[in-house]
PDB file of C-alpha atoms in Angstrom:
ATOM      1  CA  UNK A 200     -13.855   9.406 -20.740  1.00  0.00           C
ATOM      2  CA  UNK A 201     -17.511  10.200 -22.307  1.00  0.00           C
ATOM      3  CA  UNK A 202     -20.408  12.321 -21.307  1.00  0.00           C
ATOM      4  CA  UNK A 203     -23.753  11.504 -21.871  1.00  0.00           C
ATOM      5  CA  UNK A 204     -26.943  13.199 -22.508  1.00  0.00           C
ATOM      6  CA  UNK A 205     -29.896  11.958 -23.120  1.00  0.00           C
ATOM      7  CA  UNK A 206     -33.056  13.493 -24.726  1.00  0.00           C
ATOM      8  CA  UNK A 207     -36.189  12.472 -26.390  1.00  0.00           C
ATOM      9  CA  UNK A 208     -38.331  10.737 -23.704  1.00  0.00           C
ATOM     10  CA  UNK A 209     -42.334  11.801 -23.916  1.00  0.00           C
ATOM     11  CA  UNK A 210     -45.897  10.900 -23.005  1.00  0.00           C
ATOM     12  CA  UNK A 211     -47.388   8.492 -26.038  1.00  0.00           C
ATOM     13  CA  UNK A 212     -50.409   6.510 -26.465  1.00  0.00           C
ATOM     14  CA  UNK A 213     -49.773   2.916 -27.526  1.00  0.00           C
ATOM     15  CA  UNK A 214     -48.974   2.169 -30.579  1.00  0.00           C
ATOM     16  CA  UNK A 215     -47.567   5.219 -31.429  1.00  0.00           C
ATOM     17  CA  UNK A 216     -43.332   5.864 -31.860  1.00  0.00           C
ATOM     18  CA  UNK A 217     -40.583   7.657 -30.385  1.00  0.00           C
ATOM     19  CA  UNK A 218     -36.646   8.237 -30.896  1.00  0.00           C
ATOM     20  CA  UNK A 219     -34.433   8.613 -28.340  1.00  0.00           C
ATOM     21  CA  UNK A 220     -30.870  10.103 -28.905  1.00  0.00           C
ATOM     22  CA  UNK A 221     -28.117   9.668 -26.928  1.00  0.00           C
ATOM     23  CA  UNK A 222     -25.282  13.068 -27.466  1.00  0.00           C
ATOM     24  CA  UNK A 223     -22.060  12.735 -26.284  1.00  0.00           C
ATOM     25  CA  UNK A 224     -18.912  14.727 -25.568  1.00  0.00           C
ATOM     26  CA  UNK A 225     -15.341  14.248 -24.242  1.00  0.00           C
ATOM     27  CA  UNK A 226     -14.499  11.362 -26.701  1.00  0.00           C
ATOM     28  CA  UNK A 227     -15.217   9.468 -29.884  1.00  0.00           C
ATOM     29  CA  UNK A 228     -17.730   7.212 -29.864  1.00  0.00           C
ATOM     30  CA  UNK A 229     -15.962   4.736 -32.600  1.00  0.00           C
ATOM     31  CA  UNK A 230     -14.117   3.664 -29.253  1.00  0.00           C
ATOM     32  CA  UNK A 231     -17.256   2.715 -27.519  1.00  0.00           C
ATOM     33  CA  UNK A 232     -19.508  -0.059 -27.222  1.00  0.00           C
ATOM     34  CA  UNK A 233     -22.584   0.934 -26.266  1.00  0.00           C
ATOM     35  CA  UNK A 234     -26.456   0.448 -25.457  1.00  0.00           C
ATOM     36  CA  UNK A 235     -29.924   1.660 -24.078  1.00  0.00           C
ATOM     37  CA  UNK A 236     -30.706  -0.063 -20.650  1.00  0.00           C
ATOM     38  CA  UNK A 237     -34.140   1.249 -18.839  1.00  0.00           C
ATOM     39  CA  UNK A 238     -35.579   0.736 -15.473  1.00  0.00           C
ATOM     40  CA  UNK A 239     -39.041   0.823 -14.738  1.00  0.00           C
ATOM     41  CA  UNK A 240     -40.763   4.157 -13.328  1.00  0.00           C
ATOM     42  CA  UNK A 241     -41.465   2.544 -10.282  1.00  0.00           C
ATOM     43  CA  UNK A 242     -37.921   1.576  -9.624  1.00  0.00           C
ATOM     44  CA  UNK A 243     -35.508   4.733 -11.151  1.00  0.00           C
ATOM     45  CA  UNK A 244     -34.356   5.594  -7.498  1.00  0.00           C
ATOM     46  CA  UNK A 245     -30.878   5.928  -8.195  1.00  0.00           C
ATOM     47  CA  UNK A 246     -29.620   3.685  -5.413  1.00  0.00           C
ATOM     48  CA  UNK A 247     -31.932   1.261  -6.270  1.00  0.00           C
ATOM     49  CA  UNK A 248     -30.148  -2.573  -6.837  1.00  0.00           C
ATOM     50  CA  UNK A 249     -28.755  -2.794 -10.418  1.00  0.00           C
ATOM     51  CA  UNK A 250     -30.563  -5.989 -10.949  1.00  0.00           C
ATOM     52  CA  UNK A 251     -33.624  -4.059 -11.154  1.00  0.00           C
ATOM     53  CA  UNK A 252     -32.577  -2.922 -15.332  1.00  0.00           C
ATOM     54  CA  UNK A 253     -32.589  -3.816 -17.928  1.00  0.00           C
ATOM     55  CA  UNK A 254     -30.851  -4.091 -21.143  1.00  0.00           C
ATOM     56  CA  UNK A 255     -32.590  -2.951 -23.952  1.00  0.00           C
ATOM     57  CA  UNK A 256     -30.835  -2.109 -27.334  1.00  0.00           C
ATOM     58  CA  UNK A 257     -27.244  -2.880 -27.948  1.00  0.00           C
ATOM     59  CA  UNK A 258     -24.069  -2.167 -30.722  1.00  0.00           C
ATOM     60  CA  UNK A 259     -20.410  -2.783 -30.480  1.00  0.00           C
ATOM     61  CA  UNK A 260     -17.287  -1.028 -32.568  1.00  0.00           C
ATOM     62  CA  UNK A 261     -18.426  -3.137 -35.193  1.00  0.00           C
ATOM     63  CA  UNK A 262     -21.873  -2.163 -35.703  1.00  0.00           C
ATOM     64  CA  UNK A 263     -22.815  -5.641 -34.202  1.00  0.00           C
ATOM     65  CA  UNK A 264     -26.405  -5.016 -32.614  1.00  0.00           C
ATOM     66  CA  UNK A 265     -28.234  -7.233 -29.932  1.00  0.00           C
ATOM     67  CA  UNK A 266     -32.476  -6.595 -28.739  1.00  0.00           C
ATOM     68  CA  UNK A 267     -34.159  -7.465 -26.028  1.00  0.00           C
ATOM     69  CA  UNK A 268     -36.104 -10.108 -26.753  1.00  0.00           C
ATOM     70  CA  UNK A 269     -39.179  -8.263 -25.957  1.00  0.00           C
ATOM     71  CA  UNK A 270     -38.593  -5.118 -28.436  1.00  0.00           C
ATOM     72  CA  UNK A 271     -37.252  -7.073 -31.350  1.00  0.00           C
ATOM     73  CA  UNK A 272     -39.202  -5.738 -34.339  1.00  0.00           C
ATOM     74  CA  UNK A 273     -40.595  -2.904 -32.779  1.00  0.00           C
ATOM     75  CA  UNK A 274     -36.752  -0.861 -31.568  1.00  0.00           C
ATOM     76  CA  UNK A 275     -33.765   0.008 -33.964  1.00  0.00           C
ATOM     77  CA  UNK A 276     -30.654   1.137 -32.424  1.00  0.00           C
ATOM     78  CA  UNK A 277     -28.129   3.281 -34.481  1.00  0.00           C
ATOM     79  CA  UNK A 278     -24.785   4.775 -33.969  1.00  0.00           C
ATOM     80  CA  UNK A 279     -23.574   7.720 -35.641  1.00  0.00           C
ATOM     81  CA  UNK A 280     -19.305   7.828 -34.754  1.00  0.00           C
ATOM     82  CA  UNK A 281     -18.872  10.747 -37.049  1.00  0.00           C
ATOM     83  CA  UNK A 282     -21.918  12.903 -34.867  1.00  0.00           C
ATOM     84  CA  UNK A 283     -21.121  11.608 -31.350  1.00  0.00           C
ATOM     85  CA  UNK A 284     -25.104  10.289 -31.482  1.00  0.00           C
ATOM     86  CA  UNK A 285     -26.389   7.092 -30.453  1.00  0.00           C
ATOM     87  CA  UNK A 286     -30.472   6.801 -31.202  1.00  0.00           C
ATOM     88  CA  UNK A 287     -32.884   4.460 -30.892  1.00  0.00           C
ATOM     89  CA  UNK A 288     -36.157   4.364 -32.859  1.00  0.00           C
ATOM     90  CA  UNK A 289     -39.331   2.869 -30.652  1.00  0.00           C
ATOM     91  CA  UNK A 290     -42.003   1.803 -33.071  1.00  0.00           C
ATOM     92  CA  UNK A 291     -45.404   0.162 -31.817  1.00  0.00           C
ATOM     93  CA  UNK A 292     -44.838   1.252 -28.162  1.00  0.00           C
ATOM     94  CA  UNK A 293     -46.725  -0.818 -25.639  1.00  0.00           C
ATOM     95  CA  UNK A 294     -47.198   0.841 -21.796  1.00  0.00           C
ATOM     96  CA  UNK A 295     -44.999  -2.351 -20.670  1.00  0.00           C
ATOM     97  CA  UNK A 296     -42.188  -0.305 -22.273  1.00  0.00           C
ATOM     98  CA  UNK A 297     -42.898   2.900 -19.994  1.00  0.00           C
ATOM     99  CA  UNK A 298     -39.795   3.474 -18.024  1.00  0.00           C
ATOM    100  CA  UNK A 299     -36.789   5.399 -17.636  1.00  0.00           C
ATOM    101  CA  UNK A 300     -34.612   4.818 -21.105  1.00  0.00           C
ATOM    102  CA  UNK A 301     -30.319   5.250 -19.865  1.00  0.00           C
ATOM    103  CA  UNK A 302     -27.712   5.485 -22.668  1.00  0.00           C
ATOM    104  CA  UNK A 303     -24.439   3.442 -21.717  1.00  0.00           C
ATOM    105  CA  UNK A 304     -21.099   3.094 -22.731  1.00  0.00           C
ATOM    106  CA  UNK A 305     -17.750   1.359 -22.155  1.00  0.00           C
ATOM    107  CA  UNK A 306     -14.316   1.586 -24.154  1.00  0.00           C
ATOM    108  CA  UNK A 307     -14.408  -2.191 -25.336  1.00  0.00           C
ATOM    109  CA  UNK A 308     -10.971  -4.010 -26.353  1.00  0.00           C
ATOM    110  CA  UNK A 309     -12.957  -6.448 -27.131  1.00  0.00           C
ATOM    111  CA  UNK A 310     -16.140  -5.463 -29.123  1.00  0.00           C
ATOM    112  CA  UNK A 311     -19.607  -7.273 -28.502  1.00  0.00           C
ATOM    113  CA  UNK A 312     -23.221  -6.223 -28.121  1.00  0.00           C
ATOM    114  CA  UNK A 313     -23.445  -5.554 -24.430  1.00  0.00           C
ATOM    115  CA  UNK A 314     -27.239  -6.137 -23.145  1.00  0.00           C
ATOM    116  CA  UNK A 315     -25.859  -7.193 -19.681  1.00  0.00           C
ATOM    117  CA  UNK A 316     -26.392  -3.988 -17.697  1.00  0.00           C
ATOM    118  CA  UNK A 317     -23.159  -4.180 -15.529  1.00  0.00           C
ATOM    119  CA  UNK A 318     -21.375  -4.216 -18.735  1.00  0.00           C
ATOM    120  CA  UNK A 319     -20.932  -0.848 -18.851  1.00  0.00           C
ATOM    121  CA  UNK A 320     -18.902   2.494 -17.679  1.00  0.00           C
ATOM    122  CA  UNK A 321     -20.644   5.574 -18.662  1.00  0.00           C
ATOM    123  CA  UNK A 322     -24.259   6.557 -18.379  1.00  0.00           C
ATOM    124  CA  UNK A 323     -26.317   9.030 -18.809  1.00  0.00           C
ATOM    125  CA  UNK A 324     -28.989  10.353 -16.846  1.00  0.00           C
ATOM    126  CA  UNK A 325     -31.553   8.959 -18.218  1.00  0.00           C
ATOM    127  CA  UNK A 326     -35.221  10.243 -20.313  1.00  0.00           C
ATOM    128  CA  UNK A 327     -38.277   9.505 -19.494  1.00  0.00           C
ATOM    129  CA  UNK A 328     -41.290   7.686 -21.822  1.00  0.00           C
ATOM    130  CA  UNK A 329     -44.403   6.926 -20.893  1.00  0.00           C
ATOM    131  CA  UNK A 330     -46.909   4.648 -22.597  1.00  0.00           C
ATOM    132  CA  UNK A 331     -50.237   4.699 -21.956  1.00  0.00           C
ATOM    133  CA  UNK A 332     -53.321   2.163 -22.870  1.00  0.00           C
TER     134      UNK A 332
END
């Protein structure tokens, strides 16, 4: 079993980056697939319908990575096994990306870049980042 923590989330103009990291503790990460999924500010009730997130950034045991179509170019998603970290590196932020940012993972047997956001075990509470015009 993993715990997450998040950190990193801010208030940026557009255009402007941000990295989110993703620490974790009770297990190895080289065991987990794993991703950023985010749900918009209007929707991060926590009992809110699962449908309403989305998967953002993902990487299997491999190092196998999958993007959201929409932040292809613009987010990297890394995966440090030795430091427990999982990051992800938001250049040219636009305010459609303003939401709450989750890190996820699952012990996969069989390892592929998870974007699906049921695909998952672990989370994290989530950071914020807001975009503005």
């Amino acid at each position: 079993q993993v715990q997450l923590v998040e950190s990193g989330g801010d208030s940026v103009q557009a255009g402007e980056s941000l990295t989110l990291s993703c620490t974790g503790s009770g297990d190895t990460y080289a065991r987990y697939c794993m991703g950023w999924l985010r749900r918009s500010l209007e929707t991060h009730q926590r009992d809110a319908p699962l449908d309403t997130r989305e998967g953002v950034a993902a990487i299997d045991t491999n190092g196998k990575i999958a993007y959201l179509e929409s932040v292809k170019g613009r987010f990297i998603i890394a995966k440090d096994n030795a430091k427990n970290v999982l990051t992800l590196q938001m250049n040219n932020l636009k305010p459609e990306d303003t939401a709450l940012y989750y890190c996820a993972a699952v012990a996969c047997r069989y390892p592929y870049p998870r974007l699906s956001v049921d695909g998952y075990d672990y989370h994290g509470q989530g950071t914020r980042v807001n975009v503005s015009s």
